[in-house]
């Protein structure tokens, strides 16, 4: 059997042009769509939202055209739009009014994310609500945990990350997503959730999160730029691919239900390698800088937005992502629905 297949391959290669003509299957859209290998559907997308305690209900983020910081009321409005175009899930980030050394608003029962989760799940029980679990939007120093000197103290931070996840679960979150790249955070969250009766709540681990220049606009949106230094002590070096596989393996061993690679565009090779090694649902985060690059170029008329966005999201799926978190989710879903109806 084996040798037969091999000989067929040789025959196919031997045939070549003019017997083989690859263009035959590209001649019309029905043909092209029949042999299309990768599908992109609204249900593959997750829409990130910034919920804010600020007074303005809808505050545009200048470096991310089309993205706003939202009051809880406005978040409800957007969530309705999300569901109506077939996107099943949102990822919530919180922007608190007050910050402190220990990021106490991150795990406050009446914190902004906790209130938003309650409101969203109350109004739209079918919406999958994923919460970002980190401290950097809540700490006065803007780092992802408790400081000891100028360094984030990994082990002391774990408890606060776990408490944050627990408070999100209590508010009704379906999935918690630790993003701080603290060693052991997935295990710490899993054991606290289980001990408190939330064994059904899933964990989406930001397993391979790189220290990336593409997060710039997000920090505008979330007000989470570190007050000093950067996050290279805990986020991954962009030069490393093999290390991503170790990071993912550890999070899987600690109980992650889904794994993430972030950013997406400059890390398609990492997505592909993780896909080959692991069977868990794999999520790619099409981050703020990737979004803003496309927006800036399309505003100049240099790129066709619809075509570029759908091509990029399809590439992330082709590389191996099951799901893509993207600020383009609403636009992309509408384009996909329209194409389907046409
Ligand atoms: Zn963080």
CSV table of C-alpha atoms and ligand atoms in Angstrom, one decimal:
chain,number,residue,atom,x,y,z
A,1,UNK,CA,0.0,0.0,0.0
A,2,UNK,CA,2.7,2.3,1.1
A,3,UNK,CA,4.9,1.8,-2.0
A,4,UNK,CA,1.9,2.1,-4.3
A,5,UNK,CA,1.2,5.6,-2.9
A,6,UNK,CA,4.8,6.5,-3.3
A,7,UNK,CA,4.8,5.4,-6.9
A,8,UNK,CA,1.6,7.4,-7.5
A,9,UNK,CA,3.4,10.5,-6.2
A,10,UNK,CA,6.3,10.0,-8.4
A,11,UNK,CA,4.0,9.5,-11.4
A,12,UNK,CA,2.1,12.7,-10.5
A,13,UNK,CA,5.4,14.6,-10.3
A,14,UNK,CA,6.7,13.0,-13.4
A,15,UNK,CA,3.6,14.0,-15.3
A,16,UNK,CA,3.9,17.8,-15.0
A,17,UNK,CA,3.1,20.4,-17.5
A,18,UNK,CA,1.4,20.3,-20.0
A,19,UNK,CA,-0.5,17.2,-18.6
A,20,UNK,CA,-0.9,18.9,-15.3
A,21,UNK,CA,-2.4,22.4,-15.4
A,22,UNK,CA,-3.0,23.9,-12.0
A,23,UNK,CA,-5.1,26.7,-13.5
A,24,UNK,CA,-7.9,24.3,-14.4
A,25,UNK,CA,-9.5,24.5,-10.9
A,26,UNK,CA,-9.2,28.2,-10.7
A,27,UNK,CA,-11.4,29.1,-13.6
A,28,UNK,CA,-14.6,30.0,-11.8
A,29,UNK,CA,-15.7,30.9,-8.3
A,30,UNK,CA,-17.9,27.8,-7.9
A,31,UNK,CA,-14.9,25.6,-8.8
A,32,UNK,CA,-12.6,27.6,-6.6
A,33,UNK,CA,-14.9,27.4,-3.7
A,34,UNK,CA,-15.3,23.6,-4.1
A,35,UNK,CA,-11.5,23.1,-3.8
A,36,UNK,CA,-11.0,25.8,-1.1
A,37,UNK,CA,-9.0,24.3,1.8
A,38,UNK,CA,-9.7,26.8,4.6
A,39,UNK,CA,-13.0,28.2,5.7
A,40,UNK,CA,-13.5,31.4,7.6
A,41,UNK,CA,-16.9,31.8,9.3
A,42,UNK,CA,-18.3,34.4,11.7
A,43,UNK,CA,-18.4,31.6,14.3
A,44,UNK,CA,-14.6,31.4,14.2
A,45,UNK,CA,-14.2,35.0,15.5
A,46,UNK,CA,-14.1,36.5,19.0
A,47,UNK,CA,-14.6,40.2,19.5
A,48,UNK,CA,-12.5,42.0,22.1
A,49,UNK,CA,-14.2,44.8,24.1
A,50,UNK,CA,-12.9,47.5,26.5
A,51,UNK,CA,-15.3,48.2,29.3
A,52,UNK,CA,-14.6,51.4,31.2
A,53,UNK,CA,-15.6,53.1,34.4
A,54,UNK,CA,-15.0,56.5,32.8
A,55,UNK,CA,-17.9,59.0,32.4
A,56,UNK,CA,-17.9,59.0,28.6
A,57,UNK,CA,-20.2,56.1,27.5
A,58,UNK,CA,-18.3,55.6,24.2
A,59,UNK,CA,-14.8,57.0,24.0
A,60,UNK,CA,-12.9,56.4,20.7
A,61,UNK,CA,-9.4,55.0,20.9
A,62,UNK,CA,-7.4,57.3,18.6
A,63,UNK,CA,-4.8,54.7,17.5
A,64,UNK,CA,-7.5,52.1,16.7
A,65,UNK,CA,-10.1,53.7,14.4
A,66,UNK,CA,-13.5,52.1,15.0
A,67,UNK,CA,-12.7,50.8,18.5
A,68,UNK,CA,-14.1,52.5,21.6
A,69,UNK,CA,-13.9,52.3,25.4
A,70,UNK,CA,-17.4,51.4,26.4
A,71,UNK,CA,-19.6,51.9,29.4
A,72,UNK,CA,-21.5,48.7,30.5
A,73,UNK,CA,-24.6,50.0,28.8
A,74,UNK,CA,-22.8,50.5,25.5
A,75,UNK,CA,-21.1,47.1,25.8
A,76,UNK,CA,-24.6,45.6,25.9
A,77,UNK,CA,-25.4,47.5,22.7
A,78,UNK,CA,-22.3,46.2,21.0
A,79,UNK,CA,-22.8,42.7,22.2
A,80,UNK,CA,-26.2,42.7,20.5
A,81,UNK,CA,-24.5,43.6,17.2
A,82,UNK,CA,-21.9,40.9,17.8
A,83,UNK,CA,-24.5,38.2,18.2
A,84,UNK,CA,-26.6,39.5,15.3
A,85,UNK,CA,-23.8,38.9,12.9
A,86,UNK,CA,-23.0,35.4,14.1
A,87,UNK,CA,-20.0,36.1,16.2
A,88,UNK,CA,-20.5,33.9,19.3
A,89,UNK,CA,-18.0,35.4,21.8
A,90,UNK,CA,-16.5,38.5,23.3
A,91,UNK,CA,-13.2,39.0,25.2
A,92,UNK,CA,-13.5,41.6,27.9
A,93,UNK,CA,-10.8,44.0,29.2
A,94,UNK,CA,-11.5,46.4,32.0
A,95,UNK,CA,-10.4,50.0,32.5
A,96,UNK,CA,-10.9,50.9,36.2
A,97,UNK,CA,-11.2,54.4,37.5
A,98,UNK,CA,-8.7,53.8,40.3
A,99,UNK,CA,-5.4,51.9,40.2
A,100,UNK,CA,-3.2,50.8,43.1
A,101,UNK,CA,0.0,48.9,43.8
A,102,UNK,CA,-1.8,45.6,44.1
A,103,UNK,CA,-4.4,46.1,41.3
A,104,UNK,CA,-7.2,45.5,43.7
A,105,UNK,CA,-9.9,46.5,41.2
A,106,UNK,CA,-8.9,43.5,39.1
A,107,UNK,CA,-10.5,41.1,41.7
A,108,UNK,CA,-13.1,43.4,43.3
A,109,UNK,CA,-16.5,41.9,43.2
A,110,UNK,CA,-18.0,45.1,41.9
A,111,UNK,CA,-15.0,45.8,39.5
A,112,UNK,CA,-15.8,47.0,36.0
A,113,UNK,CA,-15.3,43.6,34.3
A,114,UNK,CA,-17.3,41.8,37.0
A,115,UNK,CA,-20.2,44.3,36.5
A,116,UNK,CA,-20.0,44.0,32.7
A,117,UNK,CA,-20.0,40.2,32.8
A,118,UNK,CA,-23.1,40.2,35.0
A,119,UNK,CA,-24.9,42.6,32.7
A,120,UNK,CA,-23.9,40.8,29.5
A,121,UNK,CA,-24.8,37.3,30.8
A,122,UNK,CA,-28.0,38.7,32.3
A,123,UNK,CA,-29.1,40.1,28.9
A,124,UNK,CA,-27.5,37.6,26.5
A,125,UNK,CA,-27.2,34.2,28.2
A,126,UNK,CA,-26.1,32.7,24.9
A,127,UNK,CA,-23.2,35.0,24.5
A,128,UNK,CA,-19.9,33.3,25.4
A,129,UNK,CA,-18.1,35.7,27.7
A,130,UNK,CA,-14.4,35.4,28.0
A,131,UNK,CA,-12.5,37.6,30.4
A,132,UNK,CA,-8.9,38.7,30.3
A,133,UNK,CA,-7.2,37.9,33.6
A,134,UNK,CA,-4.3,40.2,34.3
A,135,UNK,CA,-3.3,43.0,36.5
A,136,UNK,CA,-1.6,45.5,34.2
A,137,UNK,CA,-4.7,47.6,33.6
A,138,UNK,CA,-5.3,47.8,37.4
A,139,UNK,CA,-1.8,48.4,38.9
A,140,UNK,CA,-0.5,51.9,39.4
A,141,UNK,CA,2.9,50.7,37.9
A,142,UNK,CA,1.2,49.0,34.9
A,143,UNK,CA,3.0,45.6,35.3
A,144,UNK,CA,1.2,42.3,35.3
A,145,UNK,CA,1.6,41.4,38.9
A,146,UNK,CA,3.0,42.4,42.3
A,147,UNK,CA,6.3,44.1,42.3
A,148,UNK,CA,9.4,43.2,44.3
A,149,UNK,CA,11.9,46.0,43.5
A,150,UNK,CA,11.7,46.5,39.8
A,151,UNK,CA,10.7,42.9,39.1
A,152,UNK,CA,7.3,41.2,39.0
A,153,UNK,CA,7.2,38.7,41.9
A,154,UNK,CA,5.8,35.6,40.1
A,155,UNK,CA,4.7,33.5,43.0
A,156,UNK,CA,3.1,36.3,45.0
A,157,UNK,CA,1.2,37.4,41.9
A,158,UNK,CA,-0.3,34.0,41.3
A,159,UNK,CA,-2.8,34.4,44.1
A,160,UNK,CA,-4.0,37.7,42.8
A,161,UNK,CA,-4.4,36.3,39.3
A,162,UNK,CA,-6.3,33.4,40.7
A,163,UNK,CA,-8.6,35.6,42.8
A,164,UNK,CA,-9.3,37.7,39.7
A,165,UNK,CA,-10.3,34.7,37.7
A,166,UNK,CA,-12.5,33.5,40.6
A,167,UNK,CA,-14.3,36.9,40.7
A,168,UNK,CA,-14.9,36.7,37.0
A,169,UNK,CA,-16.3,33.1,37.3
A,170,UNK,CA,-18.6,34.3,40.2
A,171,UNK,CA,-19.9,37.1,38.0
A,172,UNK,CA,-20.8,34.5,35.3
A,173,UNK,CA,-17.8,34.4,32.9
A,174,UNK,CA,-17.8,31.3,30.7
A,175,UNK,CA,-14.0,31.3,30.0
A,176,UNK,CA,-11.2,33.0,31.9
A,177,UNK,CA,-8.0,33.9,30.0
A,178,UNK,CA,-4.9,34.5,32.0
A,179,UNK,CA,-2.6,36.8,29.9
A,180,UNK,CA,0.2,37.8,32.3
A,181,UNK,CA,2.6,35.0,31.4
A,182,UNK,CA,3.3,34.2,35.0
A,183,UNK,CA,4.7,30.7,35.5
A,184,UNK,CA,2.2,28.4,37.1
A,185,UNK,CA,-0.8,30.7,36.6
A,186,UNK,CA,-3.0,28.2,34.8
A,187,UNK,CA,-2.5,25.7,37.6
A,188,UNK,CA,-3.2,28.3,40.3
A,189,UNK,CA,-6.4,29.4,38.6
A,190,UNK,CA,-7.6,25.8,38.0
A,191,UNK,CA,-7.1,24.8,41.6
A,192,UNK,CA,-8.9,27.8,43.0
A,193,UNK,CA,-11.8,27.5,40.6
A,194,UNK,CA,-12.2,23.8,41.3
A,195,UNK,CA,-12.0,24.4,45.1
A,196,UNK,CA,-14.7,27.0,44.8
A,197,UNK,CA,-17.1,24.9,42.8
A,198,UNK,CA,-16.3,26.4,39.3
A,199,UNK,CA,-14.9,23.2,37.8
A,200,UNK,CA,-17.0,23.8,34.7
A,201,UNK,CA,-15.4,27.2,33.8
A,202,UNK,CA,-12.8,26.8,31.1
A,203,UNK,CA,-9.3,28.3,30.9
A,204,UNK,CA,-8.0,29.9,27.7
A,205,UNK,CA,-4.3,30.2,28.3
A,206,UNK,CA,-2.3,33.0,26.7
A,207,UNK,CA,0.3,30.2,26.3
A,208,UNK,CA,2.7,31.8,23.9
A,209,UNK,CA,2.6,35.6,24.3
A,210,UNK,CA,5.4,37.5,22.9
A,211,UNK,CA,6.9,40.8,24.0
A,212,UNK,CA,5.7,42.6,20.9
A,213,UNK,CA,5.8,46.1,19.4
A,214,UNK,CA,2.3,45.4,18.0
A,215,UNK,CA,0.7,46.0,21.4
A,216,UNK,CA,1.2,49.7,21.2
A,217,UNK,CA,-2.3,50.8,20.3
A,218,UNK,CA,-3.8,48.4,22.9
A,219,UNK,CA,-2.0,50.2,25.6
A,220,UNK,CA,-3.7,53.4,24.4
A,221,UNK,CA,-7.0,51.6,24.5
A,222,UNK,CA,-6.6,50.0,27.9
A,223,UNK,CA,-4.3,52.6,29.6
A,224,UNK,CA,-1.9,49.8,30.5
A,225,UNK,CA,1.5,51.0,29.4
A,226,UNK,CA,4.1,50.1,32.1
A,227,UNK,CA,5.2,53.1,34.2
A,228,UNK,CA,8.8,51.9,33.8
A,229,UNK,CA,10.7,49.2,31.9
A,230,UNK,CA,8.8,46.7,29.7
A,231,UNK,CA,7.4,43.2,29.9
A,232,UNK,CA,10.3,41.3,28.5
A,233,UNK,CA,11.0,39.6,31.9
A,234,UNK,CA,7.7,37.6,31.5
A,235,UNK,CA,6.6,37.8,27.9
A,236,UNK,CA,8.5,35.8,25.3
A,237,UNK,CA,11.4,36.8,23.1
A,238,UNK,CA,10.1,37.3,19.5
A,239,UNK,CA,13.2,35.3,18.3
A,240,UNK,CA,12.0,32.1,20.0
A,241,UNK,CA,9.9,29.4,18.3
A,242,UNK,CA,10.8,26.2,20.2
A,243,UNK,CA,10.3,27.9,23.5
A,244,UNK,CA,6.6,28.4,22.5
A,245,UNK,CA,6.1,24.7,22.4
A,246,UNK,CA,7.5,24.4,26.0
A,247,UNK,CA,5.2,27.2,27.1
A,248,UNK,CA,2.2,25.5,25.6
A,249,UNK,CA,3.1,22.1,27.0
A,250,UNK,CA,3.3,23.5,30.5
A,251,UNK,CA,-0.1,25.3,30.2
A,252,UNK,CA,-1.7,22.1,28.9
A,253,UNK,CA,-0.2,20.1,31.8
A,254,UNK,CA,-1.6,22.7,34.2
A,255,UNK,CA,-5.1,22.2,32.8
A,256,UNK,CA,-5.6,24.7,30.0
A,257,UNK,CA,-8.7,23.9,27.9
A,258,UNK,CA,-7.7,26.2,25.0
A,259,UNK,CA,-4.3,27.7,24.1
A,260,UNK,CA,-3.4,31.0,22.4
A,261,UNK,CA,-0.6,32.4,20.3
A,262,UNK,CA,-0.3,36.2,20.5
A,263,UNK,CA,0.3,38.2,18.3
A,264,UNK,CA,-0.8,36.4,15.1
A,265,UNK,CA,0.5,38.0,12.0
A,266,UNK,CA,4.3,37.9,12.7
A,267,UNK,CA,3.9,34.5,14.4
A,268,UNK,CA,2.1,32.4,11.8
A,269,UNK,CA,5.0,29.9,12.0
A,270,UNK,CA,4.4,29.5,15.7
A,271,UNK,CA,0.7,29.0,15.2
A,272,UNK,CA,1.5,26.3,12.7
A,273,UNK,CA,4.1,24.5,14.9
A,274,UNK,CA,1.7,24.6,17.9
A,275,UNK,CA,-1.1,23.2,15.7
A,276,UNK,CA,1.1,20.3,14.6
A,277,UNK,CA,2.1,19.4,18.2
A,278,UNK,CA,-1.2,19.9,20.1
A,279,UNK,CA,-4.8,18.9,19.6
A,280,UNK,CA,-6.4,21.5,21.9
A,281,UNK,CA,-8.5,24.3,20.4
A,282,UNK,CA,-6.0,26.9,19.3
A,283,UNK,CA,-6.7,30.6,19.3
A,284,UNK,CA,-4.8,33.3,17.5
A,285,UNK,CA,-4.9,36.9,18.7
A,286,UNK,CA,-4.9,39.4,15.8
A,287,UNK,CA,-3.6,42.2,18.0
A,288,UNK,CA,-4.2,46.0,18.1
A,289,UNK,CA,-1.1,46.9,16.1
A,290,UNK,CA,-2.0,44.5,13.3
A,291,UNK,CA,-5.5,46.0,13.2
A,292,UNK,CA,-4.2,49.6,13.2
A,293,UNK,CA,-1.7,48.9,10.4
A,294,UNK,CA,-4.5,47.7,8.2
A,295,UNK,CA,-6.8,50.6,9.2
A,296,UNK,CA,-4.1,53.2,8.6
A,297,UNK,CA,-3.3,51.8,5.1
A,298,UNK,CA,-6.9,51.5,4.1
A,299,UNK,CA,-7.7,55.0,5.3
A,300,UNK,CA,-5.0,56.2,3.0
A,301,UNK,CA,-6.5,54.2,0.2
A,302,UNK,CA,-3.4,52.1,-0.1
A,303,UNK,CA,-5.1,48.8,0.7
A,304,UNK,CA,-8.6,47.4,0.1
A,305,UNK,CA,-9.9,46.8,3.6
A,306,UNK,CA,-12.3,44.0,3.1
A,307,UNK,CA,-9.9,42.0,0.9
A,308,UNK,CA,-6.9,42.5,3.2
A,309,UNK,CA,-8.8,41.7,6.4
A,310,UNK,CA,-10.4,38.5,5.1
A,311,UNK,CA,-7.1,37.4,3.6
A,312,UNK,CA,-5.3,37.9,6.9
A,313,UNK,CA,-7.9,36.2,9.0
A,314,UNK,CA,-8.0,33.3,6.5
A,315,UNK,CA,-4.2,33.0,6.8
A,316,UNK,CA,-4.4,32.7,10.5
A,317,UNK,CA,-7.0,29.9,10.1
A,318,UNK,CA,-4.8,28.3,7.4
A,319,UNK,CA,-1.8,28.4,9.7
A,320,UNK,CA,-3.8,26.3,12.2
A,321,UNK,CA,-5.9,28.6,14.4
A,322,UNK,CA,-9.4,27.3,15.2
A,323,UNK,CA,-10.5,30.7,16.4
A,324,UNK,CA,-9.3,34.3,15.9
A,325,UNK,CA,-9.7,37.1,18.4
A,326,UNK,CA,-9.9,40.2,16.2
A,327,UNK,CA,-11.0,43.9,16.3
A,328,UNK,CA,-12.2,43.3,12.7
A,329,UNK,CA,-14.7,40.7,13.9
A,330,UNK,CA,-17.9,42.7,13.3
A,331,UNK,CA,-16.8,44.0,9.9
A,332,UNK,CA,-15.4,40.6,8.8
A,333,UNK,CA,-18.6,38.8,9.9
A,334,UNK,CA,-20.8,41.2,8.0
A,335,UNK,CA,-18.6,40.8,4.9
A,336,UNK,CA,-18.8,37.0,5.2
A,337,UNK,CA,-22.6,37.0,5.6
A,338,UNK,CA,-23.0,39.2,2.6
A,339,UNK,CA,-20.7,37.1,0.5
A,340,UNK,CA,-22.7,34.0,1.6
A,341,UNK,CA,-26.0,35.6,0.7
A,342,UNK,CA,-24.7,36.9,-2.7
B,1,LIG,ZN1,-0.9,42.1,31.8
